[in-house]
mmCIF file of C-alpha atoms in Angstrom:
data_model
loop_
_atom_site.group_PDB
_atom_site.id
_atom_site.type_symbol
_atom_site.label_atom_id
_atom_site.label_comp_id
_atom_site.label_asym_id
_atom_site.label_seq_id
_atom_site.Cartn_x
_atom_site.Cartn_y
_atom_site.Cartn_z
ATOM 1 C CA MET K 744 -12.638 0.925 26.740
ATOM 2 C CA ASN K 745 -14.705 2.816 24.207
ATOM 3 C CA VAL K 746 -16.104 0.688 21.416
ATOM 4 C CA HIS K 747 -15.472 2.341 18.077
ATOM 5 C CA PRO K 748 -17.768 1.608 15.122
ATOM 6 C CA ALA K 749 -16.287 -0.856 12.660
ATOM 7 C CA SER K 750 -18.109 0.302 9.530
ATOM 8 C CA ASP K 751 -16.399 2.183 6.695
ATOM 9 C CA PRO K 752 -13.247 3.427 8.453
ATOM 10 C CA LEU K 753 -11.773 4.279 5.033
ATOM 11 C CA ARG K 754 -14.754 6.199 3.658
ATOM 12 C CA ALA K 755 -13.108 9.585 3.059
ATOM 13 C CA PRO K 756 -9.505 9.433 1.775
ATOM 14 C CA SER K 757 -8.560 10.101 -1.850
ATOM 15 C CA LEU K 758 -4.855 9.555 -1.123
ATOM 16 C CA GLY K 759 -2.927 7.768 1.598
ATOM 17 C CA LEU K 760 0.665 8.014 2.801
ATOM 18 C CA GLY K 761 2.711 4.848 3.268
ATOM 19 C CA LEU K 762 5.515 5.110 5.823
ATOM 20 C CA MET K 763 7.551 1.982 5.046
ATOM 21 C CA GLY K 764 10.359 3.863 3.323
ATOM 22 C CA MET K 765 10.729 6.182 6.307
ATOM 23 C CA SER K 766 11.901 3.226 8.403
ATOM 24 C CA GLU K 767 13.904 0.940 6.112
ATOM 25 C CA LEU K 768 14.204 -0.848 2.763
ATOM 26 C CA TYR K 769 14.769 2.328 0.718
ATOM 27 C CA GLY K 770 18.039 3.387 2.320
ATOM 28 C CA PRO K 771 18.626 6.031 5.002
ATOM 29 C CA ALA K 772 15.836 8.436 5.921
ATOM 30 C CA ASP K 773 15.789 11.493 8.159
ATOM 31 C CA ASP K 774 13.449 11.126 11.153
ATOM 32 C CA ALA K 775 12.827 14.859 11.494
ATOM 33 C CA GLU K 776 11.936 15.151 7.808
ATOM 34 C CA SER K 777 9.741 12.062 8.082
ATOM 35 C CA VAL K 778 7.727 13.492 10.980
ATOM 36 C CA THR K 779 7.431 16.856 9.250
ATOM 37 C CA THR K 780 6.263 15.156 6.052
ATOM 38 C CA ILE K 781 3.556 13.255 7.917
ATOM 39 C CA GLN K 782 2.425 16.483 9.565
ATOM 40 C CA ALA K 783 2.429 18.279 6.203
ATOM 41 C CA ALA K 784 0.228 15.511 4.824
ATOM 42 C CA LEU K 785 -2.199 15.993 7.709
ATOM 43 C CA ASP K 786 -2.230 19.736 7.120
ATOM 44 C CA HIS K 787 -3.125 19.152 3.462
ATOM 45 C CA GLY K 788 -6.024 16.843 4.237
ATOM 46 C CA VAL K 789 -4.406 13.412 3.963
ATOM 47 C CA ARG K 790 -6.029 11.148 6.536
ATOM 48 C CA LEU K 791 -4.825 7.617 5.772
ATOM 49 C CA PHE K 792 -1.402 6.595 7.092
ATOM 50 C CA GLU K 793 -0.060 3.052 6.724
ATOM 51 C CA THR K 794 2.907 1.268 8.234
ATOM 52 C CA GLY K 795 3.825 -2.110 9.684
ATOM 53 C CA ASP K 796 5.044 -3.108 13.107
ATOM 54 C CA ALA K 797 8.010 -4.890 11.488
ATOM 55 C CA TYR K 798 9.315 -1.846 9.612
ATOM 56 C CA GLY K 799 12.321 -0.758 11.617
ATOM 57 C CA MET K 800 10.987 -2.998 14.427
ATOM 58 C CA GLY K 801 8.273 -0.510 15.346
ATOM 59 C CA HIS K 802 10.101 2.568 14.056
ATOM 60 C CA GLY K 803 7.290 3.507 11.645
ATOM 61 C CA GLU K 804 4.729 3.415 14.435
ATOM 62 C CA LEU K 805 6.914 5.630 16.627
ATOM 63 C CA LEU K 806 7.266 8.154 13.796
ATOM 64 C CA LEU K 807 3.506 8.260 13.420
ATOM 65 C CA ARG K 808 3.060 8.693 17.169
ATOM 66 C CA ASP K 809 5.445 11.653 17.146
ATOM 67 C CA ALA K 810 3.729 13.232 14.153
ATOM 68 C CA LEU K 811 0.274 12.932 15.724
ATOM 69 C CA ARG K 812 1.284 14.243 19.130
ATOM 70 C CA GLY K 813 -0.919 17.191 20.041
ATOM 71 C CA ARG K 814 -3.438 16.490 17.264
ATOM 72 C CA ARG K 815 -6.886 14.987 17.471
ATOM 73 C CA ARG K 816 -6.707 11.217 17.147
ATOM 74 C CA GLU K 817 -9.652 11.359 14.734
ATOM 75 C CA SER K 818 -7.605 13.430 12.280
ATOM 76 C CA ALA K 819 -5.797 10.297 11.105
ATOM 77 C CA LEU K 820 -6.857 6.879 9.880
ATOM 78 C CA ILE K 821 -4.124 4.516 11.053
ATOM 79 C CA SER K 822 -3.561 1.314 9.074
ATOM 80 C CA ILE K 823 -1.100 -1.201 10.519
ATOM 81 C CA ARG K 824 0.322 -4.412 9.075
ATOM 82 C CA PHE K 825 1.351 -7.143 11.494
ATOM 83 C CA GLY K 826 2.632 -10.696 11.422
ATOM 84 C CA ALA K 827 6.103 -10.410 9.890
ATOM 85 C CA LEU K 828 8.821 -11.960 12.056
ATOM 86 C CA ARG K 829 12.281 -10.422 12.428
ATOM 87 C CA GLU K 830 15.560 -11.363 14.063
ATOM 88 C CA PRO K 831 18.042 -9.110 15.907
ATOM 89 C CA GLY K 832 20.282 -8.805 12.866
ATOM 90 C CA GLY K 833 17.389 -7.466 10.811
ATOM 91 C CA GLY K 834 16.556 -10.637 8.869
ATOM 92 C CA TRP K 835 13.013 -11.645 7.986
ATOM 93 C CA THR K 836 12.079 -15.102 9.250
ATOM 94 C CA GLY K 837 8.454 -15.668 8.287
ATOM 95 C CA SER K 838 4.960 -14.825 9.477
ATOM 96 C CA ASP K 839 2.852 -15.519 12.549
ATOM 97 C CA SER K 840 -0.885 -14.884 12.353
ATOM 98 C CA ARG K 841 -2.070 -17.233 15.083
ATOM 99 C CA PRO K 842 -4.866 -15.651 17.163
ATOM 100 C CA VAL K 843 -2.607 -15.398 20.215
ATOM 101 C CA ALA K 844 0.086 -13.701 18.119
ATOM 102 C CA VAL K 845 -2.451 -11.268 16.634
ATOM 103 C CA LYS K 846 -3.462 -10.043 20.073
ATOM 104 C CA ASN K 847 0.129 -9.841 21.273
ATOM 105 C CA ALA K 848 1.221 -7.797 18.244
ATOM 106 C CA LEU K 849 -1.716 -5.442 18.654
ATOM 107 C CA ALA K 850 -0.892 -4.797 22.300
ATOM 108 C CA TYR K 851 2.614 -3.627 21.382
ATOM 109 C CA SER K 852 1.411 -1.533 18.435
ATOM 110 C CA LEU K 853 -1.147 0.291 20.564
ATOM 111 C CA ARG K 854 1.571 1.135 23.075
ATOM 112 C CA ARG K 855 4.028 2.372 20.433
ATOM 113 C CA LEU K 856 1.365 4.442 18.689
ATOM 114 C CA GLY K 857 0.070 5.914 21.930
ATOM 115 C CA THR K 858 -3.542 5.226 21.014
ATOM 116 C CA ASP K 859 -6.336 2.997 22.272
ATOM 117 C CA TYR K 860 -7.489 1.835 18.828
ATOM 118 C CA ILE K 861 -6.256 1.255 15.281
ATOM 119 C CA ASP K 862 -8.505 2.018 12.324
ATOM 120 C CA VAL K 863 -7.450 -0.875 10.058
ATOM 121 C CA TYR K 864 -5.384 -3.823 11.242
ATOM 122 C CA ARG K 865 -4.185 -6.434 8.781
ATOM 123 C CA PRO K 866 -1.807 -9.381 8.419
ATOM 124 C CA GLY K 867 0.978 -8.206 6.144
ATOM 125 C CA ARG K 868 0.813 -11.524 4.303
ATOM 126 C CA PRO K 869 -1.362 -14.599 4.847
ATOM 127 C CA ASP K 870 0.338 -17.066 7.194
ATOM 128 C CA PRO K 871 0.544 -20.397 5.313
ATOM 129 C CA GLU K 872 0.435 -22.266 8.628
ATOM 130 C CA VAL K 873 -2.770 -20.633 9.898
ATOM 131 C CA PRO K 874 -6.152 -20.806 8.145
ATOM 132 C CA ILE K 875 -7.298 -17.311 7.259
ATOM 133 C CA GLU K 876 -10.558 -18.020 9.079
ATOM 134 C CA GLU K 877 -8.691 -18.319 12.390
ATOM 135 C CA THR K 878 -6.843 -15.046 11.910
ATOM 136 C CA ILE K 879 -9.996 -13.185 10.880
ATOM 137 C CA GLY K 880 -11.889 -14.689 13.790
ATOM 138 C CA ALA K 881 -9.333 -13.235 16.209
ATOM 139 C CA LEU K 882 -9.469 -9.879 14.463
ATOM 140 C CA GLY K 883 -13.247 -9.919 14.673
ATOM 141 C CA GLU K 884 -13.000 -10.288 18.442
ATOM 142 C CA LEU K 885 -10.729 -7.251 18.535
ATOM 143 C CA VAL K 886 -13.251 -5.253 16.506
ATOM 144 C CA LYS K 887 -15.973 -6.221 18.968
ATOM 145 C CA ALA K 888 -13.747 -5.187 21.880
ATOM 146 C CA GLY K 889 -13.083 -1.794 20.268
ATOM 147 C CA TYR K 890 -9.335 -2.182 19.814
ATOM 148 C CA ILE K 891 -9.594 -2.018 16.017
ATOM 149 C CA ARG K 892 -12.239 -0.474 13.801
ATOM 150 C CA GLY K 893 -11.772 -2.496 10.654
ATOM 151 C CA ILE K 894 -10.067 -5.605 9.311
ATOM 152 C CA GLY K 895 -7.756 -5.405 6.325
ATOM 153 C CA LEU K 896 -5.850 -7.893 4.218
ATOM 154 C CA SER K 897 -2.792 -7.558 2.018
ATOM 155 C CA GLU K 898 -1.739 -9.329 -1.182
ATOM 156 C CA VAL K 899 -4.470 -11.967 -0.967
ATOM 157 C CA GLY K 900 -6.183 -13.699 -3.839
ATOM 158 C CA ALA K 901 -9.891 -13.650 -4.580
ATOM 159 C CA ASP K 902 -10.604 -16.965 -2.874
ATOM 160 C CA THR K 903 -8.854 -15.930 0.340
ATOM 161 C CA LEU K 904 -10.689 -12.606 0.257
ATOM 162 C CA ARG K 905 -14.043 -14.395 0.026
ATOM 163 C CA ARG K 906 -13.192 -16.825 2.816
ATOM 164 C CA ALA K 907 -12.091 -14.017 5.091
ATOM 165 C CA HIS K 908 -15.114 -11.851 4.336
ATOM 166 C CA ALA K 909 -17.428 -14.753 5.134
ATOM 167 C CA VAL K 910 -16.076 -14.806 8.714
ATOM 168 C CA HIS K 911 -16.150 -11.041 9.306
ATOM 169 C CA PRO K 912 -16.605 -8.073 6.943
ATOM 170 C CA VAL K 913 -13.270 -6.972 5.512
ATOM 171 C CA THR K 914 -12.729 -3.214 5.256
ATOM 172 C CA ASP K 915 -10.097 -3.170 2.553
ATOM 173 C CA VAL K 916 -7.472 -5.152 0.724
ATOM 174 C CA GLN K 917 -4.037 -3.633 0.219
ATOM 175 C CA ILE K 918 -2.255 -4.638 -2.950
ATOM 176 C CA GLU K 919 0.196 -3.252 -5.488
ATOM 177 C CA TYR K 920 -1.530 -1.450 -8.351
ATOM 178 C CA SER K 921 0.013 0.833 -10.951
ATOM 179 C CA LEU K 922 0.426 1.236 -14.703
ATOM 180 C CA PHE K 923 3.257 -1.293 -14.324
ATOM 181 C CA SER K 924 1.322 -3.726 -12.077
ATOM 182 C CA ARG K 925 -2.226 -4.449 -13.201
ATOM 183 C CA GLY K 926 -2.602 -8.102 -12.253
ATOM 184 C CA ILE K 927 -5.277 -7.108 -9.710
ATOM 185 C CA GLU K 928 -7.639 -6.368 -12.611
ATOM 186 C CA GLN K 929 -8.020 -10.018 -13.544
ATOM 187 C CA GLU K 930 -10.086 -11.192 -10.570
ATOM 188 C CA ILE K 931 -9.140 -9.587 -7.269
ATOM 189 C CA LEU K 932 -10.535 -6.140 -8.076
ATOM 190 C CA LEU K 933 -13.799 -7.634 -9.328
ATOM 191 C CA THR K 934 -14.141 -9.673 -6.150
ATOM 192 C CA ALA K 935 -13.402 -6.697 -3.904
ATOM 193 C CA ARG K 936 -16.073 -4.657 -5.669
ATOM 194 C CA GLU K 937 -18.590 -7.467 -5.472
ATOM 195 C CA LEU K 938 -18.037 -7.651 -1.711
ATOM 196 C CA GLY K 939 -17.911 -3.870 -1.179
ATOM 197 C CA ILE K 940 -14.245 -3.901 -0.091
ATOM 198 C CA THR K 941 -12.025 -0.857 -0.642
ATOM 199 C CA VAL K 942 -8.649 -1.297 -2.343
ATOM 200 C CA THR K 943 -5.648 0.580 -0.975
ATOM 201 C CA ALA K 944 -3.234 0.576 -3.892
ATOM 202 C CA TYR K 945 0.367 0.642 -2.757
ATOM 203 C CA GLY K 946 3.208 1.226 -5.201
ATOM 204 C CA PRO K 947 1.336 3.535 -7.615
ATOM 205 C CA LEU K 948 4.778 4.768 -8.722
ATOM 206 C CA SER K 949 6.256 1.252 -8.833
ATOM 207 C CA ARG K 950 8.765 2.075 -6.076
ATOM 208 C CA GLY K 951 9.980 5.157 -7.904
ATOM 209 C CA LEU K 952 10.258 3.803 -11.445
ATOM 210 C CA LEU K 953 7.134 5.734 -12.487
ATOM 211 C CA SER K 954 8.128 8.892 -10.646
ATOM 212 C CA GLY K 955 9.800 10.458 -13.663
ATOM 213 C CA HIS K 956 12.858 11.078 -11.502
ATOM 214 C CA TRP K 957 14.551 7.688 -11.893
ATOM 215 C CA SER K 958 17.536 7.050 -14.134
ATOM 216 C CA GLU K 959 20.199 4.414 -14.652
ATOM 217 C CA THR K 960 22.660 6.779 -12.959
ATOM 218 C CA ARG K 961 20.459 6.991 -9.899
ATOM 219 C CA GLN K 962 20.103 3.217 -9.955
ATOM 220 C CA ARG K 963 23.875 2.834 -9.688
ATOM 221 C CA GLN K 964 23.900 5.174 -6.694
ATOM 222 C CA LEU K 965 21.499 3.105 -4.582
ATOM 223 C CA PRO K 966 22.934 2.094 -1.194
ATOM 224 C CA PRO K 967 23.287 -1.675 -0.723
ATOM 225 C CA GLU K 968 20.537 -1.751 1.903
ATOM 226 C CA ASP K 969 17.980 -0.425 -0.611
ATOM 227 C CA PHE K 970 16.007 -3.520 -1.544
ATOM 228 C CA ARG K 971 15.280 -2.155 -5.023
ATOM 229 C CA THR K 972 18.792 -3.266 -5.963
ATOM 230 C CA ALA K 973 17.400 -6.829 -5.972
ATOM 231 C CA LEU K 974 14.053 -6.209 -7.672
ATOM 232 C CA PRO K 975 13.784 -7.552 -11.247
ATOM 233 C CA ARG K 976 12.296 -4.357 -12.689
ATOM 234 C CA PHE K 977 15.392 -2.442 -11.588
ATOM 235 C CA GLN K 978 17.845 -4.849 -13.222
ATOM 236 C CA GLY K 979 19.865 -4.419 -16.432
ATOM 237 C CA ALA K 980 17.832 -4.629 -19.619
ATOM 238 C CA ASN K 981 14.597 -4.618 -17.639
ATOM 239 C CA LEU K 982 15.448 -1.212 -16.200
ATOM 240 C CA THR K 983 16.374 0.195 -19.606
ATOM 241 C CA HIS K 984 13.089 -1.046 -21.079
ATOM 242 C CA ASN K 985 11.020 0.292 -18.183
ATOM 243 C CA LEU K 986 12.640 3.719 -18.265
ATOM 244 C CA ALA K 987 11.766 3.927 -21.975
ATOM 245 C CA LEU K 988 8.134 3.383 -21.004
ATOM 246 C CA VAL K 989 8.458 6.186 -18.469
ATOM 247 C CA GLU K 990 9.704 8.521 -21.190
ATOM 248 C CA ALA K 991 6.616 7.692 -23.259
ATOM 249 C CA LEU K 992 4.498 8.466 -20.207
ATOM 250 C CA ARG K 993 6.403 11.732 -19.782
ATOM 251 C CA ARG K 994 5.356 12.822 -23.275
ATOM 252 C CA ALA K 995 1.721 12.109 -22.377
ATOM 253 C CA ALA K 996 2.046 13.947 -19.048
ATOM 254 C CA THR K 997 3.554 17.001 -20.761
ATOM 255 C CA THR K 998 0.575 17.158 -23.084
ATOM 256 C CA TYR K 999 -1.733 17.516 -20.082
ATOM 257 C CA GLY K 1000 0.522 19.857 -18.134
ATOM 258 C CA VAL K 1001 1.326 17.468 -15.284
ATOM 259 C CA THR K 1002 4.347 15.521 -14.104
ATOM 260 C CA VAL K 1003 4.952 11.847 -14.779
ATOM 261 C CA ALA K 1004 4.322 10.983 -11.120
ATOM 262 C CA GLN K 1005 1.092 12.964 -11.040
ATOM 263 C CA LEU K 1006 -0.260 11.254 -14.140
ATOM 264 C CA ALA K 1007 0.686 7.818 -12.788
ATOM 265 C CA ILE K 1008 -0.971 8.468 -9.410
ATOM 266 C CA ALA K 1009 -4.023 10.085 -10.987
ATOM 267 C CA TRP K 1010 -4.437 7.087 -13.294
ATOM 268 C CA VAL K 1011 -4.691 4.776 -10.276
ATOM 269 C CA ALA K 1012 -7.127 7.111 -8.522
ATOM 270 C CA ALA K 1013 -9.235 7.286 -11.685
ATOM 271 C CA GLN K 1014 -9.937 3.547 -11.539
ATOM 272 C CA GLY K 1015 -12.712 4.338 -9.042
ATOM 273 C CA PRO K 1016 -13.462 5.956 -5.681
ATOM 274 C CA ASP K 1017 -13.019 2.537 -4.091
ATOM 275 C CA VAL K 1018 -9.302 2.620 -5.070
ATOM 276 C CA ILE K 1019 -7.079 4.726 -2.788
ATOM 277 C CA PRO K 1020 -3.512 5.341 -4.018
ATOM 278 C CA LEU K 1021 -1.014 4.832 -1.197
ATOM 279 C CA VAL K 1022 2.056 6.917 -2.011
ATOM 280 C CA GLY K 1023 5.414 6.386 -0.338
ATOM 281 C CA ALA K 1024 6.622 10.006 -0.192
ATOM 282 C CA ARG K 1025 9.521 10.320 2.259
ATOM 283 C CA THR K 1026 10.002 14.086 1.975
ATOM 284 C CA ARG K 1027 7.831 17.171 1.766
ATOM 285 C CA ARG K 1028 8.985 17.728 -1.813
ATOM 286 C CA GLN K 1029 7.824 14.276 -2.882
ATOM 287 C CA LEU K 1030 4.586 14.746 -0.955
ATOM 288 C CA ALA K 1031 3.838 18.063 -2.659
ATOM 289 C CA GLU K 1032 4.161 16.456 -6.095
ATOM 290 C CA ALA K 1033 1.927 13.543 -5.091
ATOM 291 C CA LEU K 1034 -0.707 15.872 -3.656
ATOM 292 C CA GLY K 1035 -0.842 17.620 -7.008
ATOM 293 C CA ALA K 1036 -2.313 14.422 -8.454
ATOM 294 C CA THR K 1037 -5.429 14.835 -6.311
ATOM 295 C CA ALA K 1038 -6.291 18.052 -8.149
ATOM 296 C CA ILE K 1039 -6.167 16.409 -11.580
ATOM 297 C CA ASP K 1040 -9.455 15.546 -13.235
ATOM 298 C CA LEU K 1041 -8.371 13.123 -15.921
ATOM 299 C CA ASP K 1042 -10.565 13.082 -18.996
ATOM 300 C CA PRO K 1043 -10.880 9.878 -21.035
ATOM 301 C CA GLY K 1044 -8.218 11.138 -23.410
ATOM 302 C CA ALA K 1045 -5.647 11.411 -20.630
ATOM 303 C CA LEU K 1046 -6.443 7.928 -19.381
ATOM 304 C CA THR K 1047 -6.097 6.565 -22.894
ATOM 305 C CA ALA K 1048 -2.809 8.411 -23.380
ATOM 306 C CA ALA K 1049 -1.389 6.965 -20.162
ATOM 307 C CA GLU K 1050 -2.410 3.445 -21.140
ATOM 308 C CA GLN K 1051 -1.027 3.848 -24.646
ATOM 309 C CA ALA K 1052 2.286 5.004 -23.197
ATOM 310 C CA VAL K 1053 2.382 2.058 -20.801
ATOM 311 C CA PRO K 1054 0.256 -0.724 -22.329
ATOM 312 C CA LEU K 1055 -1.136 -3.514 -20.201
ATOM 313 C CA GLY K 1056 1.676 -5.938 -19.379
ATOM 314 C CA ALA K 1057 4.398 -3.767 -20.923
ATOM 315 C CA ALA K 1058 6.681 -3.564 -17.876
ATOM 316 C CA ALA K 1059 9.718 -5.834 -17.985
ATOM 317 C CA GLY K 1060 10.426 -8.037 -14.985
ATOM 318 C CA GLU K 1061 8.317 -9.276 -12.103
ATOM 319 C CA ARG K 1062 7.455 -6.905 -9.253
ATOM 320 C CA TYR K 1063 9.318 -9.072 -6.688
ATOM 321 C CA MET K 1064 12.210 -11.506 -6.859
ATOM 322 C CA ALA K 1065 11.062 -15.104 -7.358
ATOM 323 C CA PRO K 1066 11.332 -16.327 -3.722
ATOM 324 C CA LEU K 1067 9.144 -13.465 -2.485
ATOM 325 C CA LEU K 1068 6.733 -13.668 -5.410
ATOM 326 C CA SER K 1069 6.107 -17.324 -4.644
ATOM 327 C CA LEU K 1070 4.855 -16.362 -1.176
ATOM 328 C CA LEU K 1071 2.139 -14.029 -2.458
ATOM 329 C CA ASP K 1072 -1.356 -15.463 -2.313
ATOM 330 C CA SER K 1073 -2.384 -12.779 -4.823
ATOM 331 C CA GLU K 1074 0.019 -14.186 -7.423
ATOM 332 C CA ARG K 1075 -1.606 -17.581 -7.787
ATOM 333 C CA PRO K 1076 -2.353 -18.224 -11.476
ATOM 334 C CA ASP K 1077 -6.089 -17.665 -11.044
ATOM 335 C CA ASN K 1078 -5.565 -14.274 -9.382
ATOM 336 C CA SER K 1079 -2.828 -12.587 -11.397
ATOM 337 C CA GLY K 1080 -1.644 -11.901 -14.905
ATOM 338 C CA ASP K 1081 -1.680 -8.662 -16.865
ATOM 339 C CA ARG K 1082 -4.290 -9.662 -19.383
ATOM 340 C CA ALA K 1083 -7.748 -8.136 -19.850
ATOM 341 C CA PRO K 1084 -8.655 -5.141 -17.674
ATOM 342 C CA VAL K 1085 -11.959 -5.012 -15.794
ATOM 343 C CA PRO K 1086 -14.479 -2.199 -16.320
ATOM 344 C CA LEU K 1087 -13.955 1.015 -14.403
ATOM 345 C CA HIS K 1088 -15.618 1.516 -11.063
ATOM 346 C CA ASN K 1089 -19.352 1.070 -10.821
ATOM 347 C CA PRO K 1090 -20.737 4.396 -9.527
ATOM 348 C CA SER K 1091 -23.315 2.533 -7.422
ATOM 349 C CA HIS K 1092 -20.580 1.074 -5.243
ATOM 350 C CA THR K 1093 -19.883 2.865 -1.965
ATOM 351 C CA ALA K 1094 -16.425 2.608 -0.480
#
């Protein structure tokens, strides 16, 4: 077994591709188009690819394996979430982040991916039954053994992030961050920067709401298996309000000659080089639009215009339904709340 260095596995990317929607939760997807989209991302310089072992019960990992076949392993930074428990009918039954479960999950992921190491390995959510120190301790052993290069976390609060980092350096924290979801700015982002931890920002388009392509007609056409049908921001008056915000953002985007999605993604990227937008493009067309955001150099006026179109805390509805929101460590009162933003990235910080 080759021991791979654990430092800075996420140093280079300016944009990452999340594969969750290629496996489930957003309705049917085409496997051939998914693989081709991943390969197109690689060809255009995207290096970071994220999925979870529970998405499609390993389906996302198999897609990534197929897309990487015949390419250098070093061309991709693979980020995997583990710990979510499923049942044969597809239901979600909880989390398991015990050290023995961590090692078991990793063994299966390595086999499905066809690789001997994973760049960033993270519990998808903190397991309330297992102290974070125990989970991180097990992950640290896997770093030492060379099976993973870096340890990640997802949707954790500042206190949990500090406790984990005290056991073993944490590479990055994955959390939702967009013009609609800025709760991270209250404390979590400050803590990550203090500790030198990269943020991978999933949901920069708020699951499509900020894409500029959503409408109430499209909402009514969602298949029942698309979990957005249950999300508060996609419901009734909330949806109408949020789409009005998108139209304001569209006017700002038009002024700068970009699309709504590109302005929304570029705004997230502009928060600092330690913030990596993780887009959920499922097709080459969606990918091409997202990649256009990487070529945008937003001046202060564009940033101000985006924030005036979508003011802090303006989105209607929570980002998850109440039962799921209550499970998020990041949503404890001392970690969340769209109130005062933190300063932009300190240039002295290295991701």
